Coordinates of C-alpha atoms in Angstrom, one line a residue:
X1 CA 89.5 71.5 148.9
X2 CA 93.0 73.4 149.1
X3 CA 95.4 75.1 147.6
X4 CA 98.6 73.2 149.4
X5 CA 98.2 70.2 146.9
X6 CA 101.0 68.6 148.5
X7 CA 102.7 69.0 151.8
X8 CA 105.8 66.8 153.1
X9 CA 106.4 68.9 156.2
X10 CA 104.9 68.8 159.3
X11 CA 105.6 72.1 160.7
X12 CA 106.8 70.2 164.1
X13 CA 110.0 69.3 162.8
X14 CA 108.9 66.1 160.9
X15 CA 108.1 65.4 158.0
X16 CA 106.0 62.7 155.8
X17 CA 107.2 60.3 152.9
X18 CA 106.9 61.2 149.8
X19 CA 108.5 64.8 149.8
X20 CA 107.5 65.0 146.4
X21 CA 104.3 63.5 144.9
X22 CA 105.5 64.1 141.4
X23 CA 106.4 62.6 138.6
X24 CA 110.7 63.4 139.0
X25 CA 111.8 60.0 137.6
X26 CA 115.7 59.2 138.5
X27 CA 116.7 62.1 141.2
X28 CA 119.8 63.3 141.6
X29 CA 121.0 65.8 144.4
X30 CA 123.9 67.7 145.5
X31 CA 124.3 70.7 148.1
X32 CA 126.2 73.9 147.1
X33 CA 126.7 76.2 149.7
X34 CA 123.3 76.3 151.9
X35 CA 121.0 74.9 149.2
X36 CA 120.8 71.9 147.5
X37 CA 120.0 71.4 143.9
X38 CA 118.0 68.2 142.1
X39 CA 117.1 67.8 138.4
X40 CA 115.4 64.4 136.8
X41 CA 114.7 62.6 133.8
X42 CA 112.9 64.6 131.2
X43 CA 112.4 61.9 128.4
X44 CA 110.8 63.7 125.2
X45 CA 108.8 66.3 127.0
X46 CA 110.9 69.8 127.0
X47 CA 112.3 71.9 128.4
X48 CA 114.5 69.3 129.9
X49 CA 116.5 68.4 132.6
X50 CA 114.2 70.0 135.7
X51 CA 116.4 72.1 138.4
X52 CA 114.5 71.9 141.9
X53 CA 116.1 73.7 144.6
X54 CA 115.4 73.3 148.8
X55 CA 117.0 74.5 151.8
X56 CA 116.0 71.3 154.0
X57 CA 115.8 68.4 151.6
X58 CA 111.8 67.9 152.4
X59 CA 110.6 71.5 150.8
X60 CA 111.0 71.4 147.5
X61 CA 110.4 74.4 144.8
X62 CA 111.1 74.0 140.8
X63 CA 113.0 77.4 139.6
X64 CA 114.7 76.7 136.3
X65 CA 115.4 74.1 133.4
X66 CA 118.6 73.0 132.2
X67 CA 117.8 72.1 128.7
X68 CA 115.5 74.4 126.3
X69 CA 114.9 71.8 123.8
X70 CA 116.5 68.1 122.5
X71 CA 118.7 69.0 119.8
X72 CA 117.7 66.9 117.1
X73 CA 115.4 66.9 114.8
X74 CA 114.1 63.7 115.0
X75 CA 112.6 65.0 118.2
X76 CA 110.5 67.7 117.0
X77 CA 107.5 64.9 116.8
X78 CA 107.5 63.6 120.2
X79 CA 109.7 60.5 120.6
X80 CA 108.1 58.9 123.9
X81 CA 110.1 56.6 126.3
X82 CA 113.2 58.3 124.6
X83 CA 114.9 61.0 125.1
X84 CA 116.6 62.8 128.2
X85 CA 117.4 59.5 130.7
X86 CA 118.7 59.3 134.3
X87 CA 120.8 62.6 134.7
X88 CA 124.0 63.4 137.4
X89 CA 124.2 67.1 138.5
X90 CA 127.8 67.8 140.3
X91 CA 129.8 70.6 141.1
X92 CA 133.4 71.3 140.0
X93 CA 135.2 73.9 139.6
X94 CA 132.5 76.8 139.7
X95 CA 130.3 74.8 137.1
X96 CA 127.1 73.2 137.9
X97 CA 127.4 69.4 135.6
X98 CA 124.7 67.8 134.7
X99 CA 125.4 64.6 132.5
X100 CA 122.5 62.3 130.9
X101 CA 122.2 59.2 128.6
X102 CA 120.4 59.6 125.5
X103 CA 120.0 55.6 124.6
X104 CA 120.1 55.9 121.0
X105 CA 122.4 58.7 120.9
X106 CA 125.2 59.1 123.5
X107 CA 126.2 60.5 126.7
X108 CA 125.8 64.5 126.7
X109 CA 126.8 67.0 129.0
X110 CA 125.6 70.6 129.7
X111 CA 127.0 73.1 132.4
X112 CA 126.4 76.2 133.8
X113 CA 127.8 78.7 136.4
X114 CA 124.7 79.9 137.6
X115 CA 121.9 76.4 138.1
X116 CA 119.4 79.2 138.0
X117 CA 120.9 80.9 134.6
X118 CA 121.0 79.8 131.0
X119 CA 122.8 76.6 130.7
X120 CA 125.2 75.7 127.9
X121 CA 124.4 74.0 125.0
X122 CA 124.8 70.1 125.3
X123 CA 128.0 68.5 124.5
X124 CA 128.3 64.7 123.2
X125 CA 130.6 63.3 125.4
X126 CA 130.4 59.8 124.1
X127 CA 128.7 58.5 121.2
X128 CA 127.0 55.2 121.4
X129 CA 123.8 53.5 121.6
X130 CA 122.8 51.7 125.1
X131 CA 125.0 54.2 127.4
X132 CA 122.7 55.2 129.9
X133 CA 122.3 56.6 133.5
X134 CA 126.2 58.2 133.6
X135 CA 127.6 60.5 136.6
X136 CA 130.8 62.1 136.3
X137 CA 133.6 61.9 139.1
X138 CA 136.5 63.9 139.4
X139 CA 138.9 62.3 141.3
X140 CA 142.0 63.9 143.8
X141 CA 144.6 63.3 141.2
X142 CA 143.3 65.6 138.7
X143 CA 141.9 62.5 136.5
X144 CA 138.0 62.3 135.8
X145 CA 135.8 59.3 134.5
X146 CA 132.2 58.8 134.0
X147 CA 130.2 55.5 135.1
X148 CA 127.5 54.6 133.6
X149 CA 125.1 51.6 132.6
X150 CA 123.5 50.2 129.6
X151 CA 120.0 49.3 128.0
X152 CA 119.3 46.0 126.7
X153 CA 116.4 47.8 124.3
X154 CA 119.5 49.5 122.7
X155 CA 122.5 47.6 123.3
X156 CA 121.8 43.8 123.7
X157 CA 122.8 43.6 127.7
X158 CA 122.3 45.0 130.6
X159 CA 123.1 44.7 134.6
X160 CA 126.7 45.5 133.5
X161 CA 128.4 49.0 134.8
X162 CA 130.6 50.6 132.8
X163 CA 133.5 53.5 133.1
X164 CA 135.6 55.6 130.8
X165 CA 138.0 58.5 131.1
X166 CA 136.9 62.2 130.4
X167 CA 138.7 65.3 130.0
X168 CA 138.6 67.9 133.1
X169 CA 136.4 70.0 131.6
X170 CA 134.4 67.2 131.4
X171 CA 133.1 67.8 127.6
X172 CA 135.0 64.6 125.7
X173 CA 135.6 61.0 126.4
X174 CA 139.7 60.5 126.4
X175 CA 139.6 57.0 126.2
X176 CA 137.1 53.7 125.5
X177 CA 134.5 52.6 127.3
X178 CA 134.9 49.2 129.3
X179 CA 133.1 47.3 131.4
X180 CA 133.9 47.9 135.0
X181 CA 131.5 45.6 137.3
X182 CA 129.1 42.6 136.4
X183 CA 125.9 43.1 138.9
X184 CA 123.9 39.7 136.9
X185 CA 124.3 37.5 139.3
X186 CA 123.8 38.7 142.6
X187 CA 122.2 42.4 141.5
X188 CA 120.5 42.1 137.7
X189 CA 119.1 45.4 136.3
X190 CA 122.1 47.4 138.2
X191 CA 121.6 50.9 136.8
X192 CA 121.5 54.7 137.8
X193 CA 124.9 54.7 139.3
X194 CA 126.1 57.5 141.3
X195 CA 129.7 57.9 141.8
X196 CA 131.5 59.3 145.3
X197 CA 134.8 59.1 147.3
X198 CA 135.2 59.1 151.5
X199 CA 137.2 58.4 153.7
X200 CA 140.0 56.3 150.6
X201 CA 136.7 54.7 150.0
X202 CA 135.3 54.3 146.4
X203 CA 131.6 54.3 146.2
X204 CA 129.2 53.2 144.1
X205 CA 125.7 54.0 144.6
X206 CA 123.1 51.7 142.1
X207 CA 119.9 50.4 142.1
X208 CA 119.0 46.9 141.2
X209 CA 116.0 44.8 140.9
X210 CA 113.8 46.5 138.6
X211 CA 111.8 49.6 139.7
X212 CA 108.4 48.3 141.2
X213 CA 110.7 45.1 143.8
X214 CA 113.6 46.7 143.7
X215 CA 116.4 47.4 146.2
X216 CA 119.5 50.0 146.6
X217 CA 122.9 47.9 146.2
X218 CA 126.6 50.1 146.9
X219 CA 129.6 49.2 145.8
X220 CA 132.8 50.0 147.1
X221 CA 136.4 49.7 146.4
X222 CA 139.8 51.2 146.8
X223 CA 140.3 52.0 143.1
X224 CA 138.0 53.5 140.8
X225 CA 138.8 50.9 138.4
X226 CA 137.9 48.1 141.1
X227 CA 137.5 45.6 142.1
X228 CA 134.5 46.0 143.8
X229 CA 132.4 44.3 146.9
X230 CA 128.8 44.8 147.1
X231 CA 126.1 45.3 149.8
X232 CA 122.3 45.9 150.0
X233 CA 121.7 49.0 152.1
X234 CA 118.1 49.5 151.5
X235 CA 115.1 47.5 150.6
X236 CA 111.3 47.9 151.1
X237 CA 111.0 44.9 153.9
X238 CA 107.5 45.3 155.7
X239 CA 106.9 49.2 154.7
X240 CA 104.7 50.1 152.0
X241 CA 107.5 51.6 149.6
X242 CA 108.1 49.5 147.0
X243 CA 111.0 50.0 145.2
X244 CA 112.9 51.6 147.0
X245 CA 115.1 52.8 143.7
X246 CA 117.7 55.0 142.3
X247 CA 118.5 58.0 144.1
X248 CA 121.5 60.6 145.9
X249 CA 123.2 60.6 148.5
X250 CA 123.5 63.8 150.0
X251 CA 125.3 65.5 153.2
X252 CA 123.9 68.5 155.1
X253 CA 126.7 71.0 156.3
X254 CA 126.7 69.7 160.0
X255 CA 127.5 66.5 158.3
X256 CA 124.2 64.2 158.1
X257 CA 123.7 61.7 155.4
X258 CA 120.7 61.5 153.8
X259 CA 119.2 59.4 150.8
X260 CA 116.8 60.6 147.8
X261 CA 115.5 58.6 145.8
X262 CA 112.0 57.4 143.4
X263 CA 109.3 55.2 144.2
X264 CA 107.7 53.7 141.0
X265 CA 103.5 54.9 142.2
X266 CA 101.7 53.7 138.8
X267 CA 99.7 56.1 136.9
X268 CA 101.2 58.8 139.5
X269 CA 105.0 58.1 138.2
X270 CA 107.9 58.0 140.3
X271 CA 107.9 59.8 143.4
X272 CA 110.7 61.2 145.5
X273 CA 111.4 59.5 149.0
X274 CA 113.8 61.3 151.3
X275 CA 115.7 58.9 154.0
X276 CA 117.6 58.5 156.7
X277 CA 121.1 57.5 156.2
X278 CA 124.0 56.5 159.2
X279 CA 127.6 55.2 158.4
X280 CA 128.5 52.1 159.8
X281 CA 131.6 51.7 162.3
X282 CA 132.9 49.1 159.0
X283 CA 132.5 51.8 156.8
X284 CA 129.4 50.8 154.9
X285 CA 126.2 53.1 155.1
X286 CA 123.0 51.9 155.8
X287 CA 120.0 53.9 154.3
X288 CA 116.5 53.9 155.9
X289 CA 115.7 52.6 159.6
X290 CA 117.4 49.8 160.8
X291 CA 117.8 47.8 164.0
X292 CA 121.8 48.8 165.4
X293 CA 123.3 44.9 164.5
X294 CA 121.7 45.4 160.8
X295 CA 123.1 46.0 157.6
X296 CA 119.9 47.1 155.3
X297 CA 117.5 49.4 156.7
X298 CA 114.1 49.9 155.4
X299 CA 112.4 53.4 153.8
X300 CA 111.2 55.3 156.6
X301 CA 106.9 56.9 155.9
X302 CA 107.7 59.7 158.5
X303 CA 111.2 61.4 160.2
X304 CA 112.8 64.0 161.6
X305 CA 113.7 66.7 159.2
X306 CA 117.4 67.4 158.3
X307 CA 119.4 69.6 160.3
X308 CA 119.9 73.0 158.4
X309 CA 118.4 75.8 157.5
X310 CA 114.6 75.8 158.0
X311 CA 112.6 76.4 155.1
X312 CA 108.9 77.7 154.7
X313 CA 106.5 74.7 153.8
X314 CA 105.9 75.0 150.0
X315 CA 104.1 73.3 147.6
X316 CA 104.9 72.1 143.8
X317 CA 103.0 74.8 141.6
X318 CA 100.3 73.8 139.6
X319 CA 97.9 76.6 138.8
X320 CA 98.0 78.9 136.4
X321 CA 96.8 82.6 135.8
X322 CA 98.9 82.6 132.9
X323 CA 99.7 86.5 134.0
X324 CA 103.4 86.3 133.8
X325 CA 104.2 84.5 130.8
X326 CA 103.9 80.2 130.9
X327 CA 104.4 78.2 134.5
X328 CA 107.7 76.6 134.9
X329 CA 105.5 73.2 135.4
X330 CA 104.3 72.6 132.1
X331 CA 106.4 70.6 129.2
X332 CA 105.9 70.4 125.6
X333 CA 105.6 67.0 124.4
X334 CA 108.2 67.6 121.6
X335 CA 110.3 70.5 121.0
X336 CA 108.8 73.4 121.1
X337 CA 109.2 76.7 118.5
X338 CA 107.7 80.5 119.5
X339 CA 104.7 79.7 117.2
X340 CA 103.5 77.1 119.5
X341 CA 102.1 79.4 122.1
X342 CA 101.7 83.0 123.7
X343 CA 100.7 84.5 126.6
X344 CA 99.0 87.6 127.0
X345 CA 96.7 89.5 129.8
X346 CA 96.0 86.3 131.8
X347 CA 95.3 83.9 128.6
X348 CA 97.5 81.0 126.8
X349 CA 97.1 81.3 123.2
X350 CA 97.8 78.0 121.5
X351 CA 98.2 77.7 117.9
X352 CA 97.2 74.8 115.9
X353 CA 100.2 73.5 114.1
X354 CA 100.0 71.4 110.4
X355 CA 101.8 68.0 112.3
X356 CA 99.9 65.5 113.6
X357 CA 96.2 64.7 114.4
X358 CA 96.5 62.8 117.0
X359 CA 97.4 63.9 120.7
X360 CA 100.0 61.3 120.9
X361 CA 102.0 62.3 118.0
X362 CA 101.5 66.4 118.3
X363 CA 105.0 68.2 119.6
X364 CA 102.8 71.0 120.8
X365 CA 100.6 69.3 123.5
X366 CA 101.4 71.1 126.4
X367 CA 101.2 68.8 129.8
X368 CA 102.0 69.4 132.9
X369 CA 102.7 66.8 135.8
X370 CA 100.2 65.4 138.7
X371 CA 101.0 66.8 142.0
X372 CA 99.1 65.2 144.6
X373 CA 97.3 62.0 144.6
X374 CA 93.6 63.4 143.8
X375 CA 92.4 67.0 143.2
X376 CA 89.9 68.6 140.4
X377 CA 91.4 70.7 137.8
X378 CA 89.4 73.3 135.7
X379 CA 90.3 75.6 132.6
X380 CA 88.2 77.7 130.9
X381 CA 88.6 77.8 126.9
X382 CA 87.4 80.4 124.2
X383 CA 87.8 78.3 121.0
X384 CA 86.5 81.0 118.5
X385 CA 90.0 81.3 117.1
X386 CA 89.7 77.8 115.4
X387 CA 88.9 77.3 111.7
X388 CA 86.5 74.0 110.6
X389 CA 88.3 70.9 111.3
X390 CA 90.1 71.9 114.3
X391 CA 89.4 71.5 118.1
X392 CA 90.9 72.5 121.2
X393 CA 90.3 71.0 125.0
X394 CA 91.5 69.5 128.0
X395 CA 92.9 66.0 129.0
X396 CA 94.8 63.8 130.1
X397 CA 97.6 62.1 128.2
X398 CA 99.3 58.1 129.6
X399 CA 98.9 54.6 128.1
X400 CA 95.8 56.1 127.3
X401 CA 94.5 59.7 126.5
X402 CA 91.4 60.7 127.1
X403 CA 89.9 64.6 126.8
X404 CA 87.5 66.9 126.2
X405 CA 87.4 69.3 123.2
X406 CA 85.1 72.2 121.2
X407 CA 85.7 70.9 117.5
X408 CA 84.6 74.1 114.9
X409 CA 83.0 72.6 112.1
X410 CA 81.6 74.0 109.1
X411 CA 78.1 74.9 110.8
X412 CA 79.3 75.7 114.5
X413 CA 80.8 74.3 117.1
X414 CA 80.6 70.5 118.4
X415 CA 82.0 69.3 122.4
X416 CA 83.2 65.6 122.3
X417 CA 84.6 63.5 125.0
X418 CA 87.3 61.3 123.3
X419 CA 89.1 58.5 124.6
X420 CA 91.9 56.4 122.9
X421 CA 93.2 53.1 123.0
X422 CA 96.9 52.0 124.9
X423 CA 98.6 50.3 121.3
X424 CA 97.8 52.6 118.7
X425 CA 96.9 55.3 120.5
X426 CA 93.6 55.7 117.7
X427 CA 91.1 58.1 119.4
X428 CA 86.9 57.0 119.6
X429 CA 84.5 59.7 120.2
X430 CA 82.7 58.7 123.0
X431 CA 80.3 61.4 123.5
X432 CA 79.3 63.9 121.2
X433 CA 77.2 67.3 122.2
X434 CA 76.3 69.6 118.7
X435 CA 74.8 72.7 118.7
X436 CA 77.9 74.6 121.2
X437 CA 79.0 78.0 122.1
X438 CA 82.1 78.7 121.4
X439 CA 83.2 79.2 124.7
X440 CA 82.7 76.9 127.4
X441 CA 85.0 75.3 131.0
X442 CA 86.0 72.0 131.7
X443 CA 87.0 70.0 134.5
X444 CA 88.7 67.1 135.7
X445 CA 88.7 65.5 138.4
X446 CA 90.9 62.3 139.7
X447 CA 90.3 60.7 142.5
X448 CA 92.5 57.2 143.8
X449 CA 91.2 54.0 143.6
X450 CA 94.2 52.3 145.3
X451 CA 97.9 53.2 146.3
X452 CA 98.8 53.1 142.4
X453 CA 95.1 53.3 140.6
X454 CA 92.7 56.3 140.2
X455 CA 89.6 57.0 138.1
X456 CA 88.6 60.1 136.5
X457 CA 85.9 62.1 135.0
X458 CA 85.6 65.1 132.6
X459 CA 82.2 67.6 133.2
X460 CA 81.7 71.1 131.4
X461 CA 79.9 74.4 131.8
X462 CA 78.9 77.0 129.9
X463 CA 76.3 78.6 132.5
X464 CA 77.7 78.2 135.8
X465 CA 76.3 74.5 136.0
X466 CA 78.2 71.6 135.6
X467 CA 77.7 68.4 133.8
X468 CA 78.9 65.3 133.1
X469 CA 80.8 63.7 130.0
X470 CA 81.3 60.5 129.3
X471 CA 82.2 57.4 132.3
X472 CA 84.8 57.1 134.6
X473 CA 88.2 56.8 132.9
X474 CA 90.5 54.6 134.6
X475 CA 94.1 55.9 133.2
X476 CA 97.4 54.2 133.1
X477 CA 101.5 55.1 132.9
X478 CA 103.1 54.9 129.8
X479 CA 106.3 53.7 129.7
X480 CA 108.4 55.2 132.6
X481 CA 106.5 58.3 132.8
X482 CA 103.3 59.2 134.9
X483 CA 100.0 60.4 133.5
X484 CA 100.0 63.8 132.7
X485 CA 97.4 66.9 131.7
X486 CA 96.9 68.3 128.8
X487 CA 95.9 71.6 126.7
X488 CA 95.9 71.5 123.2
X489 CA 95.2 72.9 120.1
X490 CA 95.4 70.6 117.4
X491 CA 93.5 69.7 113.7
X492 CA 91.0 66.9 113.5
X493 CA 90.5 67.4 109.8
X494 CA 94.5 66.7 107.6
X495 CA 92.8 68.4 104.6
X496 CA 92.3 71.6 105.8
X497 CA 95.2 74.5 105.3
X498 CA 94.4 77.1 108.0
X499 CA 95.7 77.1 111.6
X500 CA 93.9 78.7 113.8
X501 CA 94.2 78.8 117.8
X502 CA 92.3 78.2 121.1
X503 CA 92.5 80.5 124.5
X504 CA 92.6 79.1 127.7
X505 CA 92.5 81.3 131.0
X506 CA 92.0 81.0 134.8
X507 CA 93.9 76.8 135.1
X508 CA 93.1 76.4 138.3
X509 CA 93.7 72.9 140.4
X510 CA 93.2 72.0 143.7
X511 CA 93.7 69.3 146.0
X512 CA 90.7 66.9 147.4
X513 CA 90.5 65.6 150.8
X514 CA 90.5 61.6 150.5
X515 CA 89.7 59.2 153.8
X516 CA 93.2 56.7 154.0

C-alpha cells in the first residue's frame, strides 16, 4: 500500500490516461497566464463548482470552490441528480466566469478576480427550466452570447443547441433564447457545448451520443449565429475509453492543442482523459491519435506530456488529519450551516441534526470522492457524544448506501452494518453486534472487480484486531455521480429531542496494489 493513490505522470516525460481518477463530471479548462484552471459539475453536494489548478495539464491539485452553498432553500435537504450541471469557466476582462445550468431553475453565473479567492454570489442569467450545459463567448465586436443545451427530463426535447445574447458583464440575458443548431439527426444527445473563435472560424465543441458510446462532434461556422457544418473528431474506436465525452479544448503557451474531457467509469464516476489534439491543413482539429489521411482520431491510454512548465507529480488528496480545519475534498450532501460540523485538535465533530433519518435524505452527510480505483480507508470514531437513538459511522453512499455505525441506545452502545436498497433508498440492518464500547475504528476496503465494477467490505476494531462485518457489498452510481464515502452523524430514533455528536480522527486512505 501507498500514499500516491493516483499518479498520471510518469516522471519520463509521459504520462498515463486517466489524469484524474475522480469523480469531475463535465470538465472544463482554460489557461491564464502559466497555469490552467478546471472546475466540474457539483450536482447537490456543496461547496460547489470545484477549481483544480495544474501547470502541465496531467498534474492536477484541487485549491478552492467557487460556490459556498446552492442558494435555495429547497436544497437544504439534498436534491440528488439536481443541482449545479455542466459549468464553463472563461476569462474576460480580469474576471474568472464560471457559468452553469441549473435544470429546473436557470442559467447562473458567478465570477471572481482571484479563482483562488471568494467568488461572487451567483447571478440568474436566464430563467427557465431545461437550459443546461451553457458557456459564455465574448466575441471581437464587443457583443457576448451564451450556448447552451436542453434536458428532455425538464423541457420535453433535447439534442437541440441553443444561443442568446448577454450583457458584457455577462450577468443578464439581453434577448430570447432560440434555437441555434438541430444535432437529432446525425448527433442526438448533443450537449456540453463549449464555445471558441480561430483563425474567422466559429467553433463549437459538443458531445453527442450519450455518455457510456459516445463521441466528440465540433461544429463550425463563420457566424456565431450559423449555419453550421459538423464533424466527428474523436471516438473511442478499438481503445478501451468509452465515451470519449464532453470536455475543453485548451492551448499551452508554445501553442499545443490539447483536449480534456470525462470518461463515464461506473461506480467510479467520470474520469478526466487528457488528449492529444493537431489542427488539420482544412482547418478542422482532430483530437486523439490518428493516422495522417484521417479525420477522427481515437483517445490515446499513454503520451507525451504537454510542453510547459514542469510540475511535481501530485496526487488528489484524500486523507485527513483534520489538523487544519476540514479537507478541501469533502462535500456536504446538502447545504451546509456552521452547526453541521467542527474541527478541533486533529478531530471532526459532527453534530446530529433534527432532518432526516435516512442517509439519503440527511444535508449533513459529509462524503468525499473515490480517488483511485481500489484502496482501504479507515477512521476511527468516539461516539460517546450521542444521546439514545442516534448513531454515527462510516460508509459509503451510491444507488446504494451501505455503512457501519455505533447506535447509543438506552442501555449502551450497539455496532450495525446496514445496507439499503437502490429505489427507496429504506436501510436493513444486516448485522448487529450489542454490548459495544463507545469507541471503536472502521475500515473499508474496495477492491475492482472489472473496469467499471468493484466489491467492498466493512471490518472494525476496538483492540488492535480487525474483524469482519457483514458480505461483500457490490455498490453502484447513482445517477450521474460516482459512489462516494461517508461520515455521519445522524438520528435513528424521530422521537427523540436531543442532538448530540460523534468524533472522528486520524481518516486515513491508501491505495492497494491490484494485478491488471
Amino acid at each position: 500500500m501507498t500514499d500516491v493513490l493516483w499518479q498520471p505522470d510518469r516522471g519520463d516525460g509521459t504520462y498515463q490516461n486517466p489524469v484524474l481518477f475522480c469523480d469531475y463530471s463535465d470538465p472544463d479548462a482554460i489557461r491564464v497566464g502559466d497555469t490552467y484552471y478546471m472546475t466540474a459539475s457539483s450536482f447537490n453536494y456543496v461547496p460547489g463548482l470545484p477549481i483544480l489548478t495544474s501547470k502541465d495539464l496531467v498534474n492536477w491539485t484541487l485549491q478552492n470552490y467557487a460556490l459556498s452553498n446552492i442558494p435555495a432553500p429547497s436544497y437544504d435537504s439534498p436534491r440528488h441528480a439536481a443541482g449545479v450541471w455542466a459549468p464553463a469557466i472563461r476569462y474576460h476582462e480580469g474576471y474568472f466566469y464560471i457559468f452553469y445550468g441549473m435544470p429546473d431553475e436557470g442559467i447562473y453565473m458567478v465570477r471572481a478576480s482571484d479563482a483562488l479567492g471568494t467568488w461572487e454570489a451567483p447571478v440568474l442569467v436566464l430563467p427557465g427550466k431545461g437550459l443546461i450545459d451553457p458557456c459564455p463567448f465574448w466575441d471581437d465586436d464587443g457583443c457576448a452570447y451564451v450556448v447552451h443545451a436542453y434536458a428532455r427530463s425538464r423541457i420535453g426535447f433535447k439534442s437541440f443547441l441553443g444561443i442568446f445574447p448577454i450583457s458584457p458583464d455577462g450577468k443578464r440575458a439581453l434577448g430570447d433564447d432560440h434555437l441555434l443548431y438541430d444535432g437529432t439527426r446525425a448527433h442526438p444527445t448533443l450537449e456540453g457545448p463549449k464555445v471558441y473563435k480561430r483563425a474567422g472560424w466559429y467553433y463549437i465543441f459538443a458531445p453527442a451520443g450519450g455518455v457510456t458510446g459516445g463521441w466528440q462532434t465540433v461544429l463550425r461556422s463563420r457566424r456565431i449565429q450559423g449555419p453550421y457544418e459538423d464533424r466527428v473528431v474523436l471516438r473511442q474506436g478499438d481503445s478501451p475509453i468509452n465515451g470519449p465525452h464532453q470536455g475543453a479544448w485548451v492551448e499551452t503557451p508554445g501553442g499545443e492543442s490539447w483536449f480534456l474531457h470525462f470518461q463515464s467509469r461506473g461506480l467510479y464516476g467520470r474520469v478526466i482523459h487528457l488528449q492529444p489534439m493537431t489542427w488539420r491543413e482544412d482547418g478542422w482539429p482532430v483530437i486523439g491519435e490518428a493516422a495522417e489521411d484521417e479525420t477522427c482520431g481515437t483517445p490515446v491510454e499513454a503520451w507525451q506530456k504537454p510542453e510547459g512548465l514542469a510540475e511535481r507529480p501530485c496526487s488528489l488528496q484524500a486523507s485527513d488529519a483534520f489538523a487544519e480545519g476540514l479537507g478541501l475534498q469533502w462535500q456536504f450532501m446538502g447545504n451546509w450551516r456552521d452547526d453541521f460540523f467542527a474541527v478541533e485538535n486533529g478531530c471532526l465533530r459532527l453534530n446530529v441534526q433534527r432532518a432526516g433519518d435516512r442517509l439519503w435524505h440527511c444535508p449533513q452527510v459529509l462524503t468525499q470522492k473515490l480517488v483511485c480505483p481500489a484502496f482501504t480507508a479507515e477512521v476511527t470514531l468516539d461516539a460517546t457524544g450521542l444521546h439514545p437513538g442516534e448513531q454515527a459511522g462510516f460508509g459509503l453512499v451510491g444507488a446504494q448506501v451501505a455503512y457501519a455505525a455505533l447506535r447509543r441506545q438506552a442501555e449502551g452502545f450497539t455496532l450495525v452494518y446496514v445496507q439499503s436498497d437502490g429505489t427507496a433508498h429504506e436501510e436493513h440492518v444486516l448485522q448487529e453486534i450489542a454490548g459495544m464500547e463507545g469507541r471503536i475504528t472502521l475500515r473499508m476496503t474496495l477492491l475492482p472487480t472489472g473496469d467499471q465494477t468493484a466489491a467492498v467490505t466493512f471490518e472494525y476494531a476496538i483492540d488492535g484486531k480487525y474483524r469482519w462485518l457483514g458480505s461483500p457489498f457490490v455498490p453502484e452510481e447513482h445517477t450521474w455521480v460516482g459512489v462516494r464515502m461517508a461520515l455521519f452523524a445522524t438520528r435513528v430514533d424521530a422521537s427523540r429531542a436531543e442532538c448530540g455528536y460523534g468524533v472522528f480522527s486520524s481518516f486515513r486512505v491508501e491505495r492497494v496494489e491490484t494485478l491488471d
